[in-house]
mmCIF file of C-alpha atoms in Angstrom:
data_model
loop_
_atom_site.group_PDB
_atom_site.id
_atom_site.type_symbol
_atom_site.label_atom_id
_atom_site.label_comp_id
_atom_site.label_asym_id
_atom_site.label_seq_id
_atom_site.Cartn_x
_atom_site.Cartn_y
_atom_site.Cartn_z
ATOM 1 C CA MET A 229 145.795 99.965 -51.772
ATOM 2 C CA SER A 230 142.526 102.319 -53.242
ATOM 3 C CA ALA A 231 142.635 105.696 -55.117
ATOM 4 C CA PRO A 232 142.448 108.440 -52.731
ATOM 5 C CA ASP A 233 139.404 109.845 -54.518
ATOM 6 C CA SER A 234 138.034 105.955 -54.726
ATOM 7 C CA ALA A 235 134.644 105.298 -52.853
ATOM 8 C CA ALA A 236 136.536 102.062 -51.212
ATOM 9 C CA TYR A 237 139.316 104.589 -50.077
ATOM 10 C CA HIS A 238 136.476 106.703 -48.412
ATOM 11 C CA HIS A 239 134.894 103.667 -46.642
ATOM 12 C CA ALA A 240 138.446 102.430 -45.553
ATOM 13 C CA LEU A 241 138.792 105.945 -44.153
ATOM 14 C CA LEU A 242 135.562 106.052 -42.408
ATOM 15 C CA GLN A 243 136.065 102.859 -40.720
ATOM 16 C CA PHE A 244 139.596 103.758 -39.262
ATOM 17 C CA ARG A 245 138.064 106.995 -38.072
ATOM 18 C CA GLY A 246 135.384 104.698 -36.402
ATOM 19 C CA ARG A 247 137.944 102.559 -35.163
ATOM 20 C CA THR A 248 139.760 104.927 -33.255
ATOM 21 C CA ALA A 249 137.003 106.952 -32.044
ATOM 22 C CA ALA A 250 135.921 103.384 -30.126
ATOM 23 C CA TRP A 251 139.476 102.449 -28.871
ATOM 24 C CA LEU A 252 139.802 106.574 -27.592
ATOM 25 C CA ALA A 253 136.162 106.559 -26.230
ATOM 26 C CA ALA A 254 136.668 103.369 -24.536
ATOM 27 C CA ALA A 255 139.948 104.353 -22.932
ATOM 28 C CA ALA A 256 138.152 107.330 -21.612
ATOM 29 C CA ALA A 257 135.140 105.633 -19.852
ATOM 30 C CA THR A 258 137.632 102.908 -18.437
ATOM 31 C CA ALA A 259 140.072 105.589 -17.177
ATOM 32 C CA GLY A 260 137.299 107.702 -15.478
ATOM 33 C CA LEU A 261 136.468 104.410 -13.921
ATOM 34 C CA GLY A 262 139.911 103.893 -12.305
ATOM 35 C CA ARG A 263 140.764 100.907 -14.652
ATOM 36 C CA ILE A 264 144.225 102.031 -16.069
ATOM 37 C CA ILE A 265 145.725 99.099 -17.156
ATOM 38 C CA GLN A 266 142.547 98.380 -19.318
ATOM 39 C CA ALA A 267 142.592 102.264 -20.772
ATOM 40 C CA GLU A 268 146.325 101.831 -20.943
ATOM 41 C CA GLU A 269 145.602 99.009 -23.450
ATOM 42 C CA TYR A 270 142.787 100.670 -25.114
ATOM 43 C CA LEU A 271 145.225 103.763 -25.855
ATOM 44 C CA SER A 272 147.883 101.284 -27.450
ATOM 45 C CA GLN A 273 145.261 100.470 -30.148
ATOM 46 C CA ALA A 274 144.150 103.496 -30.644
ATOM 47 C CA GLN A 275 147.821 104.752 -31.210
ATOM 48 C CA TRP A 276 148.968 101.813 -33.323
ATOM 49 C CA THR A 277 145.909 102.567 -35.329
ATOM 50 C CA VAL A 278 147.150 106.252 -35.576
ATOM 51 C CA LEU A 279 150.482 105.493 -36.784
ATOM 52 C CA LYS A 280 149.547 103.158 -39.087
ATOM 53 C CA SER A 281 147.519 106.102 -40.818
ATOM 54 C CA THR A 282 149.191 108.766 -42.928
ATOM 55 C CA ARG A 283 145.961 110.458 -43.155
ATOM 56 C CA CYS A 284 145.036 111.055 -39.444
ATOM 57 C CA SER A 285 143.615 114.128 -38.859
ATOM 58 C CA ASN A 286 145.346 116.526 -36.353
ATOM 59 C CA ALA A 287 141.961 116.790 -34.188
ATOM 60 C CA THR A 288 142.270 112.781 -33.492
ATOM 61 C CA HIS A 289 146.108 113.446 -32.935
ATOM 62 C CA SER A 290 145.154 116.228 -30.627
ATOM 63 C CA LEU A 291 142.464 113.760 -28.532
ATOM 64 C CA LEU A 292 144.775 110.651 -28.529
ATOM 65 C CA HIS A 293 147.768 112.607 -27.056
ATOM 66 C CA ARG A 294 144.958 114.129 -24.404
ATOM 67 C CA ASN A 295 144.370 110.925 -23.428
ATOM 68 C CA LEU A 296 147.508 109.799 -23.055
ATOM 69 C CA GLY A 297 148.600 112.937 -21.208
ATOM 70 C CA LEU A 298 145.520 111.895 -19.153
ATOM 71 C CA LEU A 299 146.513 108.464 -18.173
ATOM 72 C CA TYR A 300 150.006 109.537 -17.192
ATOM 73 C CA MET A 301 148.917 112.211 -15.139
ATOM 74 C CA ALA A 302 146.985 109.236 -13.427
ATOM 75 C CA LYS A 303 150.071 107.145 -13.005
ATOM 76 C CA GLU A 304 151.703 110.337 -11.752
ATOM 77 C CA THR A 305 154.293 110.070 -14.648
ATOM 78 C CA TYR A 306 154.715 113.660 -15.221
ATOM 79 C CA GLU A 307 157.393 113.860 -17.837
ATOM 80 C CA GLU A 308 155.182 111.326 -19.949
ATOM 81 C CA ALA A 309 152.451 113.149 -19.210
ATOM 82 C CA ARG A 310 154.029 116.717 -20.268
ATOM 83 C CA TYR A 311 155.599 114.836 -23.474
ATOM 84 C CA HIS A 312 151.839 113.746 -24.913
ATOM 85 C CA LEU A 313 149.905 116.884 -23.175
ATOM 86 C CA ALA A 314 152.625 119.523 -25.433
ATOM 87 C CA ASN A 315 151.509 117.010 -28.517
ATOM 88 C CA ASP A 316 148.047 118.016 -27.747
ATOM 89 C CA ILE A 317 148.043 121.619 -27.706
ATOM 90 C CA TYR A 318 150.306 121.383 -30.581
ATOM 91 C CA PHE A 319 147.927 118.951 -33.166
ATOM 92 C CA ALA A 320 144.674 121.043 -31.336
ATOM 93 C CA SER A 321 146.340 124.036 -32.240
ATOM 94 C CA CYS A 322 147.236 122.820 -36.001
ATOM 95 C CA ALA A 323 143.139 122.064 -36.339
ATOM 96 C CA PHE A 324 141.366 124.888 -34.390
ATOM 97 C CA GLY A 325 143.820 127.581 -33.129
ATOM 98 C CA THR A 326 145.618 128.321 -30.636
ATOM 99 C CA GLU A 327 143.122 130.383 -28.900
ATOM 100 C CA ASP A 328 140.220 128.031 -29.466
ATOM 101 C CA ILE A 329 138.359 126.124 -26.721
ATOM 102 C CA ARG A 330 138.866 123.195 -27.918
ATOM 103 C CA THR A 331 142.744 123.642 -27.633
ATOM 104 C CA SER A 332 142.245 125.180 -24.073
ATOM 105 C CA GLY A 333 141.951 121.863 -22.348
ATOM 106 C CA GLY A 334 145.460 120.829 -23.075
ATOM 107 C CA TYR A 335 146.679 123.978 -21.595
ATOM 108 C CA PHE A 336 144.151 123.183 -18.732
ATOM 109 C CA GLN A 337 145.699 120.009 -17.857
ATOM 110 C CA MET A 338 149.306 121.318 -18.342
ATOM 111 C CA ALA A 339 149.107 123.804 -15.693
ATOM 112 C CA ASN A 340 147.735 120.772 -13.408
ATOM 113 C CA ILE A 341 150.444 119.163 -13.769
ATOM 114 C CA PHE A 342 152.803 122.271 -12.732
ATOM 115 C CA HIS A 343 150.567 122.884 -10.054
ATOM 116 C CA ARG A 344 151.051 119.457 -8.484
ATOM 117 C CA LEU A 345 154.848 120.055 -8.984
ATOM 118 C CA ASN A 346 154.372 123.308 -7.103
ATOM 119 C CA LYS A 347 155.320 125.191 -10.135
ATOM 120 C CA TRP A 348 152.832 127.714 -9.279
ATOM 121 C CA ASP A 349 154.317 130.540 -11.884
ATOM 122 C CA LEU A 350 153.673 128.303 -15.073
ATOM 123 C CA ALA A 351 150.572 126.947 -13.373
ATOM 124 C CA ASP A 352 149.341 130.464 -12.830
ATOM 125 C CA THR A 353 150.228 131.517 -16.239
ATOM 126 C CA LEU A 354 148.358 128.311 -17.872
ATOM 127 C CA PHE A 355 145.331 129.081 -15.712
ATOM 128 C CA MET A 356 144.930 132.584 -16.785
ATOM 129 C CA LYS A 357 145.372 131.456 -20.649
ATOM 130 C CA VAL A 358 142.664 128.908 -20.296
ATOM 131 C CA THR A 359 140.080 131.327 -18.221
ATOM 132 C CA GLU A 360 140.656 133.989 -20.668
ATOM 133 C CA ILE A 361 140.176 131.828 -23.727
ATOM 134 C CA TRP A 362 136.752 130.912 -22.245
ATOM 135 C CA HIS A 363 136.216 134.483 -21.205
ATOM 136 C CA GLN A 364 136.814 135.742 -24.893
ATOM 137 C CA TYR A 365 134.249 132.760 -26.047
ATOM 138 C CA LEU A 366 131.438 133.359 -23.774
ATOM 139 C CA ASN A 367 131.641 137.098 -24.066
ATOM 140 C CA GLU A 368 131.436 136.996 -27.953
ATOM 141 C CA HIS A 369 128.164 134.933 -27.259
ATOM 142 C CA HIS A 370 127.157 137.488 -24.425
ATOM 143 C CA GLN A 371 127.560 140.807 -26.667
ATOM 144 C CA VAL A 372 125.454 138.853 -29.437
ATOM 145 C CA LEU A 373 123.006 138.414 -26.798
ATOM 146 C CA SER A 374 122.656 141.694 -25.415
ATOM 147 C CA GLN A 375 122.306 143.145 -29.728
ATOM 148 C CA ALA A 376 119.588 140.820 -29.905
ATOM 149 C CA ARG A 377 117.386 142.585 -26.706
ATOM 150 C CA ILE A 378 118.198 145.982 -28.307
ATOM 151 C CA GLN A 379 116.919 144.964 -31.730
ATOM 152 C CA GLN A 380 113.716 142.968 -29.484
ATOM 153 C CA ILE A 381 111.112 145.812 -29.935
ATOM 154 C CA ASP A 382 111.756 146.022 -33.462
ATOM 155 C CA LEU A 383 111.148 142.378 -34.155
ATOM 156 C CA LEU A 384 107.230 142.159 -33.000
ATOM 157 C CA GLY A 385 107.668 140.801 -29.349
ATOM 158 C CA LYS A 386 109.953 138.022 -30.851
ATOM 159 C CA GLN A 387 111.589 136.220 -27.859
ATOM 160 C CA PHE A 388 115.205 135.425 -27.891
ATOM 161 C CA GLU A 389 117.223 131.903 -26.885
ATOM 162 C CA ASN A 390 120.330 132.431 -24.794
ATOM 163 C CA ASP A 391 122.963 129.827 -26.049
ATOM 164 C CA THR A 392 126.467 128.542 -25.653
ATOM 165 C CA GLY A 393 126.877 127.061 -29.071
ATOM 166 C CA LEU A 394 128.300 124.013 -27.056
ATOM 167 C CA ASP A 395 126.885 120.761 -26.659
ATOM 168 C CA GLU A 396 126.123 119.198 -23.210
ATOM 169 C CA ALA A 397 129.618 117.604 -23.046
ATOM 170 C CA GLN A 398 131.407 120.984 -23.857
ATOM 171 C CA GLU A 399 129.250 122.872 -21.571
ATOM 172 C CA ALA A 400 130.013 120.051 -18.239
ATOM 173 C CA GLU A 401 134.137 120.367 -19.561
ATOM 174 C CA ALA A 402 133.227 124.057 -19.109
ATOM 175 C CA ILE A 403 132.114 124.156 -15.785
ATOM 176 C CA ARG A 404 134.481 121.371 -14.734
ATOM 177 C CA ILE A 405 137.678 123.504 -15.851
ATOM 178 C CA LEU A 406 136.844 126.613 -14.746
ATOM 179 C CA THR A 407 135.113 125.694 -11.447
ATOM 180 C CA SER A 408 138.780 123.693 -11.001
ATOM 181 C CA ILE A 409 140.661 126.798 -11.349
ATOM 182 C CA LEU A 410 138.307 128.916 -9.422
ATOM 183 C CA GLU A 411 139.069 126.174 -6.395
ATOM 184 C CA ILE A 412 142.327 126.982 -7.147
ATOM 185 C CA ARG A 413 142.125 130.820 -7.098
ATOM 186 C CA GLU A 414 140.169 130.939 -4.326
ATOM 187 C CA SER A 415 143.155 129.250 -2.144
ATOM 188 C CA THR A 416 145.420 131.855 -3.376
ATOM 189 C CA SER A 417 142.946 134.483 -3.373
ATOM 190 C CA ASN A 418 144.740 137.049 -1.008
ATOM 191 C CA LYS A 419 147.658 137.183 -3.645
ATOM 192 C CA ALA A 420 145.691 137.466 -6.926
ATOM 193 C CA PRO A 421 141.665 138.870 -6.043
ATOM 194 C CA GLU A 422 141.575 139.926 -9.730
ATOM 195 C CA LYS A 423 142.137 136.297 -11.363
ATOM 196 C CA THR A 424 139.553 135.102 -8.781
ATOM 197 C CA VAL A 425 136.980 137.571 -9.780
ATOM 198 C CA PHE A 426 137.942 137.592 -13.885
ATOM 199 C CA VAL A 427 136.851 133.254 -13.170
ATOM 200 C CA LEU A 428 133.916 133.811 -11.003
ATOM 201 C CA LYS A 429 132.775 136.682 -14.350
ATOM 202 C CA THR A 430 133.589 133.918 -16.689
ATOM 203 C CA LEU A 431 131.697 131.606 -14.940
ATOM 204 C CA ALA A 432 128.729 133.499 -14.692
ATOM 205 C CA MET A 433 128.803 134.474 -17.840
ATOM 206 C CA LEU A 434 128.437 130.783 -18.870
ATOM 207 C CA TYR A 435 125.835 129.675 -16.239
ATOM 208 C CA TYR A 436 123.741 133.117 -18.193
ATOM 209 C CA LEU A 437 124.139 131.590 -21.732
ATOM 210 C CA MET A 438 123.234 127.809 -20.103
ATOM 211 C CA MET A 439 119.953 130.001 -18.687
ATOM 212 C CA ASN A 440 120.764 129.019 -15.378
ATOM 213 C CA SER A 441 119.890 132.233 -13.750
ATOM 214 C CA SER A 442 120.678 131.214 -9.966
ATOM 215 C CA LYS A 443 123.991 129.905 -10.674
ATOM 216 C CA ALA A 444 124.929 133.014 -12.787
ATOM 217 C CA GLN A 445 123.613 135.387 -10.315
ATOM 218 C CA GLU A 446 125.792 133.473 -7.225
ATOM 219 C CA CYS A 447 128.802 133.634 -9.306
ATOM 220 C CA ALA A 448 128.181 137.124 -10.112
ATOM 221 C CA MET A 449 127.228 138.371 -6.678
ATOM 222 C CA ARG A 450 130.394 136.425 -5.390
ATOM 223 C CA ALA A 451 132.446 138.409 -7.776
ATOM 224 C CA PHE A 452 130.607 141.499 -7.035
ATOM 225 C CA SER A 453 131.536 141.000 -2.993
ATOM 226 C CA LEU A 454 135.544 140.301 -3.962
ATOM 227 C CA ALA A 455 135.532 143.289 -5.866
ATOM 228 C CA LYS A 456 134.046 145.638 -3.545
ATOM 229 C CA GLU A 457 136.040 144.346 -0.990
ATOM 230 C CA GLN A 458 139.577 144.541 -2.437
ATOM 231 C CA LEU A 459 139.561 145.895 -6.434
ATOM 232 C CA SER A 460 138.960 149.126 -7.968
ATOM 233 C CA VAL A 461 135.626 150.599 -8.621
ATOM 234 C CA ASP A 462 136.018 150.630 -12.403
ATOM 235 C CA GLU A 463 135.960 146.382 -11.752
ATOM 236 C CA GLU A 464 132.732 146.976 -9.251
ATOM 237 C CA THR A 465 130.588 148.721 -11.871
ATOM 238 C CA ALA A 466 131.269 146.013 -14.767
ATOM 239 C CA ILE A 467 130.259 143.588 -12.244
ATOM 240 C CA GLN A 468 127.268 145.379 -11.253
ATOM 241 C CA GLU A 469 126.594 145.744 -15.051
ATOM 242 C CA LEU A 470 127.144 141.842 -15.320
ATOM 243 C CA LEU A 471 124.393 141.429 -12.806
ATOM 244 C CA ASN A 472 121.836 143.615 -14.187
ATOM 245 C CA LEU A 473 121.703 141.600 -17.238
ATOM 246 C CA ILE A 474 121.359 138.617 -14.970
ATOM 247 C CA SER A 475 118.985 140.291 -13.514
ATOM 248 C CA ALA A 476 116.652 141.500 -16.371
ATOM 249 C CA GLU A 477 115.785 138.053 -17.070
ATOM 250 C CA GLU A 478 113.012 138.532 -14.538
ATOM 251 C CA PHE A 479 111.492 141.041 -17.084
ATOM 252 C CA TYR A 480 112.539 139.853 -20.246
ATOM 253 C CA PRO A 481 112.058 136.421 -20.093
ATOM 254 C CA ILE A 482 113.995 133.681 -22.582
ATOM 255 C CA THR A 483 112.412 130.777 -24.339
ATOM 256 C CA PRO A 484 113.771 127.636 -22.736
ATOM 257 C CA ILE A 485 115.438 125.569 -25.754
ATOM 258 C CA SER A 486 114.230 122.058 -25.448
ATOM 259 C CA SER A 487 116.829 118.997 -25.273
ATOM 260 C CA THR A 488 115.034 117.821 -28.480
ATOM 261 C CA SER A 489 115.111 121.404 -30.352
ATOM 262 C CA ARG A 490 118.482 123.016 -29.708
ATOM 263 C CA VAL A 491 121.235 123.157 -32.582
ATOM 264 C CA TYR A 492 124.467 123.266 -32.389
#
């Protein structure tokens, strides 16, 4: 076997990573088309490849278990799904941290299982954790942008670009996850309107940073209306500030980011 620092070893490692990624991508694609049996075959190949390796990254282990968890969810084999999603969360936490958006996908899918099993308290806790992770991530970008706006007058009128810091696939996943949680929250909004408002605010920030002002304003207005009816004046004021930020685009236009110039 080649030494760990040899060129041959690194070439073999790249080949391994490429094969694993290919199997996982094929599994995700076929599962998305409803071809469960074929997806299972691809995942078996990916799992065999990963198990053969002694140097597989935590991120790859996480992705493998995420896909296996989704496969067993599709087959409604929830105990197996929970096992793999628990492993997904463990390996993602090792790779990125427990509060990272890349770990939040495992929490979200685990919450979906508990929701399907009518274990609402467990699902509710995990849905809240997912929302908090995304809110924290987006709020950090929002604060950076706010500071940039304050300094704008001192920088010869330079226009600042909104940016989520995500690629297109991650943005799509964020929208899908938060919209799904919102739909569930709205079905139980009478029990916890503050949680529904929290998801709406998080979605508003996401759309704002994606430069989709109309969707951002729509979410913020829905949050404002619900807060005005059922929540405190402080919460209403906080949402009004978010609405003011979104509306400010009319006065401080932001240069769009083209698909070719955007850097992640």
